[in-house]
Amino acid sequence: MNVKLLAFCLGDGSIDNRYRLFIRHCATQKEYIEWKQNEINSIIPCSKVTYVNNSGYDSYSIHTNNNICNIKELKDIKDKLYSKDNKKFFSKEIVDSMDAYCFAILYMDDGSLSSKRRNKQIYSYDLTISVYGEKEECQNLIDKLSTLGIKFTLKLNKGKYSIRCGTKNARKFLSYISKVTPNLSCFKLSKFRELKTNFTSF
């Protein structure tokens, strides 16, 4: 299994029944999808970035181009990633295969970083990766990250699970993925902003 290609299938990427990878991002993340297009195209042929307007919603999309090699690569990933009721599932096999690049893409796709305030001062941060999946698959992610010395916990919302961590482990996680993340202006003030608090204990 091509682990670098796997990374783009984990978050906002989806593989159809013809084994084509489709990705779409909102207009404000155009530079992100352009970066993805370049990265994917270095592995297998990928379409150019295309502007899409759906019911007034501006976005950009890309997809891989089918050939025998592409089908083999993406079929291998789909057979493992869509392992439960033909839906995306973070099985132990998938999570064990994930590296810093995979976690970076997953975070940039589905992650968020929010500050917590007390008396208008920031005292901590909450980093969440919104898996919205089953407890088992989120626990697999937590277990993998714990082997790297990064502690995440489960987060339950409306019967679905995600994973989260506080300031100290958010710094560890961002440091872990920092060497493989692109320098994109669309994330500088959100997902990758500096974790400064008004309290020296954090």
PDB file of C-alpha atoms in Angstrom:
ATOM      1  CA  MET A   1       0.000   0.000   0.000  1.00  0.00           C
ATOM      2  CA  ASN A   2       1.304   3.428  -0.948  1.00  0.00           C
ATOM      3  CA  VAL A   3       1.241   5.263   2.402  1.00  0.00           C
ATOM      4  CA  LYS A   4       1.664   8.724   0.872  1.00  0.00           C
ATOM      5  CA  LEU A   5      -1.355   8.128  -1.373  1.00  0.00           C
ATOM      6  CA  LEU A   6      -3.262   6.702   1.601  1.00  0.00           C
ATOM      7  CA  ALA A   7      -2.862  10.064   3.356  1.00  0.00           C
ATOM      8  CA  PHE A   8      -5.054  11.818   0.780  1.00  0.00           C
ATOM      9  CA  CYS A   9      -7.808   9.232   1.178  1.00  0.00           C
ATOM     10  CA  LEU A  10      -8.183   9.572   4.954  1.00  0.00           C
ATOM     11  CA  GLY A  11      -9.939  12.908   5.462  1.00  0.00           C
ATOM     12  CA  ASP A  12     -11.761  14.746   2.688  1.00  0.00           C
ATOM     13  CA  GLY A  13     -10.724  12.304  -0.011  1.00  0.00           C
ATOM     14  CA  SER A  14     -13.127   9.634  -1.237  1.00  0.00           C
ATOM     15  CA  ILE A  15     -12.618   6.656  -3.555  1.00  0.00           C
ATOM     16  CA  ASP A  16     -15.473   5.698  -5.859  1.00  0.00           C
ATOM     17  CA  ASN A  17     -16.377   2.258  -7.206  1.00  0.00           C
ATOM     18  CA  ARG A  18     -14.182   2.836 -10.255  1.00  0.00           C
ATOM     19  CA  TYR A  19     -11.220   3.434  -7.920  1.00  0.00           C
ATOM     20  CA  ARG A  20     -10.864   7.140  -8.585  1.00  0.00           C
ATOM     21  CA  LEU A  21      -9.875   9.483  -5.765  1.00  0.00           C
ATOM     22  CA  PHE A  22     -11.972  12.658  -5.512  1.00  0.00           C
ATOM     23  CA  ILE A  23     -11.149  15.666  -3.320  1.00  0.00           C
ATOM     24  CA  ARG A  24     -12.988  18.954  -2.905  1.00  0.00           C
ATOM     25  CA  HIS A  25     -12.169  21.979  -0.755  1.00  0.00           C
ATOM     26  CA  CYS A  26     -13.835  25.334  -0.181  1.00  0.00           C
ATOM     27  CA  ALA A  27     -12.667  28.402  -2.092  1.00  0.00           C
ATOM     28  CA  THR A  28     -10.633  29.750   0.834  1.00  0.00           C
ATOM     29  CA  GLN A  29      -8.491  26.599   0.700  1.00  0.00           C
ATOM     30  CA  LYS A  30      -7.575  26.871  -2.984  1.00  0.00           C
ATOM     31  CA  GLU A  31      -3.841  26.890  -2.244  1.00  0.00           C
ATOM     32  CA  TYR A  32      -4.287  23.737  -0.163  1.00  0.00           C
ATOM     33  CA  ILE A  33      -5.946  21.787  -2.970  1.00  0.00           C
ATOM     34  CA  GLU A  34      -3.338  23.090  -5.407  1.00  0.00           C
ATOM     35  CA  TRP A  35      -0.671  21.693  -3.100  1.00  0.00           C
ATOM     36  CA  LYS A  36      -2.556  18.390  -2.924  1.00  0.00           C
ATOM     37  CA  GLN A  37      -2.820  18.229  -6.707  1.00  0.00           C
ATOM     38  CA  ASN A  38       0.931  18.627  -7.036  1.00  0.00           C
ATOM     39  CA  GLU A  39       1.635  16.023  -4.345  1.00  0.00           C
ATOM     40  CA  ILE A  40      -0.770  13.438  -5.761  1.00  0.00           C
ATOM     41  CA  ASN A  41       0.429  14.055  -9.303  1.00  0.00           C
ATOM     42  CA  SER A  42       3.921  13.046  -8.199  1.00  0.00           C
ATOM     43  CA  ILE A  43       2.516   9.593  -7.333  1.00  0.00           C
ATOM     44  CA  ILE A  44      -0.222   8.966  -9.901  1.00  0.00           C
ATOM     45  CA  PRO A  45      -1.766  11.202 -12.619  1.00  0.00           C
ATOM     46  CA  CYS A  46      -4.218  13.728 -11.220  1.00  0.00           C
ATOM     47  CA  SER A  47      -6.544  16.232 -12.889  1.00  0.00           C
ATOM     48  CA  LYS A  48      -5.970  19.957 -12.797  1.00  0.00           C
ATOM     49  CA  VAL A  49      -7.740  21.956 -10.082  1.00  0.00           C
ATOM     50  CA  THR A  50     -11.268  22.747 -11.237  1.00  0.00           C
ATOM     51  CA  TYR A  51     -13.555  25.503  -9.963  1.00  0.00           C
ATOM     52  CA  VAL A  52     -16.993  24.286  -8.875  1.00  0.00           C
ATOM     53  CA  ASN A  53     -20.068  26.337  -7.968  1.00  0.00           C
ATOM     54  CA  ASN A  54     -22.793  24.247  -6.398  1.00  0.00           C
ATOM     55  CA  SER A  55     -25.907  26.173  -5.300  1.00  0.00           C
ATOM     56  CA  GLY A  56     -23.847  29.299  -4.709  1.00  0.00           C
ATOM     57  CA  TYR A  57     -21.105  27.465  -2.817  1.00  0.00           C
ATOM     58  CA  ASP A  58     -17.656  28.106  -4.312  1.00  0.00           C
ATOM     59  CA  SER A  59     -15.155  25.266  -4.166  1.00  0.00           C
ATOM     60  CA  TYR A  60     -12.332  23.556  -6.037  1.00  0.00           C
ATOM     61  CA  SER A  61     -11.944  19.890  -6.868  1.00  0.00           C
ATOM     62  CA  ILE A  62      -9.462  17.359  -8.227  1.00  0.00           C
ATOM     63  CA  HIS A  63      -9.613  13.678  -9.114  1.00  0.00           C
ATOM     64  CA  THR A  64      -7.179  10.997 -10.162  1.00  0.00           C
ATOM     65  CA  ASN A  65      -7.146   9.745 -13.735  1.00  0.00           C
ATOM     66  CA  ASN A  66      -7.814   6.070 -14.293  1.00  0.00           C
ATOM     67  CA  ASN A  67      -5.272   3.661 -15.697  1.00  0.00           C
ATOM     68  CA  ILE A  68      -4.229   0.146 -14.702  1.00  0.00           C
ATOM     69  CA  CYS A  69      -1.549   1.367 -12.283  1.00  0.00           C
ATOM     70  CA  ASN A  70      -3.867   3.907 -10.601  1.00  0.00           C
ATOM     71  CA  ILE A  71      -6.627   1.345 -10.196  1.00  0.00           C
ATOM     72  CA  LYS A  72      -4.239  -1.116  -8.527  1.00  0.00           C
ATOM     73  CA  GLU A  73      -2.902   1.511  -6.091  1.00  0.00           C
ATOM     74  CA  LEU A  74      -6.325   2.859  -5.114  1.00  0.00           C
ATOM     75  CA  LYS A  75      -8.045  -0.533  -5.052  1.00  0.00           C
ATOM     76  CA  ASP A  76      -5.468  -1.700  -2.514  1.00  0.00           C
ATOM     77  CA  ILE A  77      -6.223   1.311  -0.317  1.00  0.00           C
ATOM     78  CA  LYS A  78     -10.001   1.113  -0.723  1.00  0.00           C
ATOM     79  CA  ASP A  79     -10.104  -2.600   0.130  1.00  0.00           C
ATOM     80  CA  LYS A  80      -8.386  -1.833   3.445  1.00  0.00           C
ATOM     81  CA  LEU A  81      -9.780   1.623   4.257  1.00  0.00           C
ATOM     82  CA  TYR A  82     -13.427   0.893   3.368  1.00  0.00           C
ATOM     83  CA  SER A  83     -13.376  -2.267   5.420  1.00  0.00           C
ATOM     84  CA  LYS A  84     -16.623  -1.886   7.358  1.00  0.00           C
ATOM     85  CA  ASP A  85     -19.975  -1.846   5.515  1.00  0.00           C
ATOM     86  CA  ASN A  86     -18.135  -0.299   2.543  1.00  0.00           C
ATOM     87  CA  LYS A  87     -17.527   2.834   4.614  1.00  0.00           C
ATOM     88  CA  LYS A  88     -14.286   4.506   5.606  1.00  0.00           C
ATOM     89  CA  PHE A  89     -13.000   2.963   8.837  1.00  0.00           C
ATOM     90  CA  PHE A  90      -9.735   3.561  10.720  1.00  0.00           C
ATOM     91  CA  SER A  91      -8.929  -0.086  11.378  1.00  0.00           C
ATOM     92  CA  LYS A  92      -5.816  -1.083  13.296  1.00  0.00           C
ATOM     93  CA  GLU A  93      -4.205  -2.109  10.011  1.00  0.00           C
ATOM     94  CA  ILE A  94      -4.816   1.321   8.503  1.00  0.00           C
ATOM     95  CA  VAL A  95      -3.731   3.221  11.617  1.00  0.00           C
ATOM     96  CA  ASP A  96      -0.584   1.119  12.016  1.00  0.00           C
ATOM     97  CA  SER A  97       0.327   2.153   8.456  1.00  0.00           C
ATOM     98  CA  MET A  98      -0.128   5.873   9.151  1.00  0.00           C
ATOM     99  CA  ASP A  99       2.942   8.086   9.469  1.00  0.00           C
ATOM    100  CA  ALA A 100       3.453  11.813  10.164  1.00  0.00           C
ATOM    101  CA  TYR A 101       2.410  12.679   6.610  1.00  0.00           C
ATOM    102  CA  CYS A 102      -0.894  10.816   7.041  1.00  0.00           C
ATOM    103  CA  PHE A 103      -1.620  12.532  10.349  1.00  0.00           C
ATOM    104  CA  ALA A 104      -0.724  15.901   8.823  1.00  0.00           C
ATOM    105  CA  ILE A 105      -3.219  15.505   5.971  1.00  0.00           C
ATOM    106  CA  LEU A 106      -5.889  14.188   8.344  1.00  0.00           C
ATOM    107  CA  TYR A 107      -5.386  17.185  10.621  1.00  0.00           C
ATOM    108  CA  MET A 108      -5.388  19.733   7.801  1.00  0.00           C
ATOM    109  CA  ASP A 109      -8.573  18.147   6.429  1.00  0.00           C
ATOM    110  CA  ASP A 110     -10.527  17.463   9.612  1.00  0.00           C
ATOM    111  CA  GLY A 111      -8.656  19.182  12.413  1.00  0.00           C
ATOM    112  CA  SER A 112      -9.327  22.353  14.371  1.00  0.00           C
ATOM    113  CA  LEU A 113      -7.528  24.363  17.023  1.00  0.00           C
ATOM    114  CA  SER A 114      -9.579  26.460  19.415  1.00  0.00           C
ATOM    115  CA  SER A 115      -8.582  28.603  22.381  1.00  0.00           C
ATOM    116  CA  LYS A 116     -10.185  28.546  25.809  1.00  0.00           C
ATOM    117  CA  ARG A 117     -10.560  31.836  27.631  1.00  0.00           C
ATOM    118  CA  ARG A 118     -11.074  32.925  31.207  1.00  0.00           C
ATOM    119  CA  ASN A 119     -11.689  36.619  31.928  1.00  0.00           C
ATOM    120  CA  LYS A 120     -10.916  37.289  28.254  1.00  0.00           C
ATOM    121  CA  GLN A 121      -7.472  35.691  28.566  1.00  0.00           C
ATOM    122  CA  ILE A 122      -6.387  32.528  26.783  1.00  0.00           C
ATOM    123  CA  TYR A 123      -5.505  29.826  29.288  1.00  0.00           C
ATOM    124  CA  SER A 124      -5.388  26.728  27.059  1.00  0.00           C
ATOM    125  CA  TYR A 125      -6.043  25.257  23.629  1.00  0.00           C
ATOM    126  CA  ASP A 126      -8.106  22.366  22.387  1.00  0.00           C
ATOM    127  CA  LEU A 127      -6.932  20.476  19.293  1.00  0.00           C
ATOM    128  CA  THR A 128      -9.564  18.224  17.755  1.00  0.00           C
ATOM    129  CA  ILE A 129      -9.477  15.838  14.819  1.00  0.00           C
ATOM    130  CA  SER A 130     -13.120  15.396  13.852  1.00  0.00           C
ATOM    131  CA  VAL A 131     -13.302  11.762  12.804  1.00  0.00           C
ATOM    132  CA  TYR A 132     -17.036  11.488  13.598  1.00  0.00           C
ATOM    133  CA  GLY A 133     -16.643   7.722  13.667  1.00  0.00           C
ATOM    134  CA  GLU A 134     -16.919   4.756  15.959  1.00  0.00           C
ATOM    135  CA  LYS A 135     -15.230   4.508  19.331  1.00  0.00           C
ATOM    136  CA  GLU A 136     -13.049   1.600  18.157  1.00  0.00           C
ATOM    137  CA  GLU A 137     -11.457   3.458  15.263  1.00  0.00           C
ATOM    138  CA  CYS A 138     -10.831   6.580  17.319  1.00  0.00           C
ATOM    139  CA  GLN A 139      -9.224   4.435  20.004  1.00  0.00           C
ATOM    140  CA  ASN A 140      -6.949   2.973  17.323  1.00  0.00           C
ATOM    141  CA  LEU A 141      -5.788   6.514  16.486  1.00  0.00           C
ATOM    142  CA  ILE A 142      -5.306   7.349  20.161  1.00  0.00           C
ATOM    143  CA  ASP A 143      -3.258   4.200  20.725  1.00  0.00           C
ATOM    144  CA  LYS A 144      -1.004   4.959  17.742  1.00  0.00           C
ATOM    145  CA  LEU A 145      -0.401   8.538  18.859  1.00  0.00           C
ATOM    146  CA  SER A 146       0.344   7.375  22.415  1.00  0.00           C
ATOM    147  CA  THR A 147       3.265   5.301  21.082  1.00  0.00           C
ATOM    148  CA  LEU A 148       4.688   8.624  19.866  1.00  0.00           C
ATOM    149  CA  GLY A 149       4.302  10.178  23.311  1.00  0.00           C
ATOM    150  CA  ILE A 150       1.260  12.233  22.287  1.00  0.00           C
ATOM    151  CA  LYS A 151      -1.815  11.836  24.473  1.00  0.00           C
ATOM    152  CA  PHE A 152      -5.251  12.219  22.880  1.00  0.00           C
ATOM    153  CA  THR A 153      -8.620  11.373  24.415  1.00  0.00           C
ATOM    154  CA  LEU A 154     -12.030  10.487  23.025  1.00  0.00           C
ATOM    155  CA  LYS A 155     -14.564  13.202  22.282  1.00  0.00           C
ATOM    156  CA  LEU A 156     -18.224  12.226  21.956  1.00  0.00           C
ATOM    157  CA  ASN A 157     -20.706  14.356  20.025  1.00  0.00           C
ATOM    158  CA  LYS A 158     -24.202  13.179  19.048  1.00  0.00           C
ATOM    159  CA  GLY A 159     -23.248   9.526  19.202  1.00  0.00           C
ATOM    160  CA  LYS A 160     -20.101   9.914  17.082  1.00  0.00           C
ATOM    161  CA  TYR A 161     -16.503   9.963  18.264  1.00  0.00           C
ATOM    162  CA  SER A 162     -13.566  12.222  17.483  1.00  0.00           C
ATOM    163  CA  ILE A 163     -10.215  12.676  19.223  1.00  0.00           C
ATOM    164  CA  ARG A 164      -8.852  15.685  21.085  1.00  0.00           C
ATOM    165  CA  CYS A 165      -5.941  16.907  23.199  1.00  0.00           C
ATOM    166  CA  GLY A 166      -5.003  19.935  25.278  1.00  0.00           C
ATOM    167  CA  THR A 167      -2.255  22.529  24.939  1.00  0.00           C
ATOM    168  CA  LYS A 168       0.772  20.462  25.936  1.00  0.00           C
ATOM    169  CA  ASN A 169      -0.037  17.554  23.629  1.00  0.00           C
ATOM    170  CA  ALA A 170      -1.229  19.880  20.870  1.00  0.00           C
ATOM    171  CA  ARG A 171       2.276  21.322  20.810  1.00  0.00           C
ATOM    172  CA  LYS A 172       3.718  17.802  20.619  1.00  0.00           C
ATOM    173  CA  PHE A 173       1.364  16.833  17.803  1.00  0.00           C
ATOM    174  CA  LEU A 174       2.036  19.973  15.763  1.00  0.00           C
ATOM    175  CA  SER A 175       5.760  19.442  16.243  1.00  0.00           C
ATOM    176  CA  TYR A 176       5.399  15.820  15.075  1.00  0.00           C
ATOM    177  CA  ILE A 177       3.764  16.827  11.779  1.00  0.00           C
ATOM    178  CA  SER A 178       5.694  20.091  11.276  1.00  0.00           C
ATOM    179  CA  LYS A 179       8.384  18.636   9.013  1.00  0.00           C
ATOM    180  CA  VAL A 180       5.849  17.417   6.446  1.00  0.00           C
ATOM    181  CA  THR A 181       3.246  20.202   6.494  1.00  0.00           C
ATOM    182  CA  PRO A 182       3.248  22.824   3.736  1.00  0.00           C
ATOM    183  CA  ASN A 183       3.531  26.501   4.564  1.00  0.00           C
ATOM    184  CA  LEU A 184       0.024  27.640   3.605  1.00  0.00           C
ATOM    185  CA  SER A 185      -1.394  31.055   4.430  1.00  0.00           C
ATOM    186  CA  CYS A 186      -4.946  29.662   4.740  1.00  0.00           C
ATOM    187  CA  PHE A 187      -3.948  27.750   7.907  1.00  0.00           C
ATOM    188  CA  LYS A 188      -1.464  30.137   9.540  1.00  0.00           C
ATOM    189  CA  LEU A 189      -3.998  31.865  11.770  1.00  0.00           C
ATOM    190  CA  SER A 190      -6.091  28.784  12.458  1.00  0.00           C
ATOM    191  CA  LYS A 191      -4.724  25.218  12.464  1.00  0.00           C
ATOM    192  CA  PHE A 192      -1.081  26.288  12.789  1.00  0.00           C
ATOM    193  CA  ARG A 193      -1.211  29.443  14.850  1.00  0.00           C
ATOM    194  CA  GLU A 194       1.251  29.804  17.698  1.00  0.00           C
ATOM    195  CA  LEU A 195      -0.019  28.355  20.963  1.00  0.00           C
ATOM    196  CA  LYS A 196       0.472  31.289  23.305  1.00  0.00           C
ATOM    197  CA  THR A 197      -1.384  31.521  26.605  1.00  0.00           C
ATOM    198  CA  ASN A 198      -1.603  34.200  29.255  1.00  0.00           C
ATOM    199  CA  PHE A 199      -0.476  31.718  31.890  1.00  0.00           C
ATOM    200  CA  THR A 200       3.068  30.379  32.239  1.00  0.00           C
ATOM    201  CA  SER A 201       1.841  26.964  33.460  1.00  0.00           C
ATOM    202  CA  PHE A 202       0.837  25.898  29.934  1.00  0.00           C
TER     203      PHE A 202
END
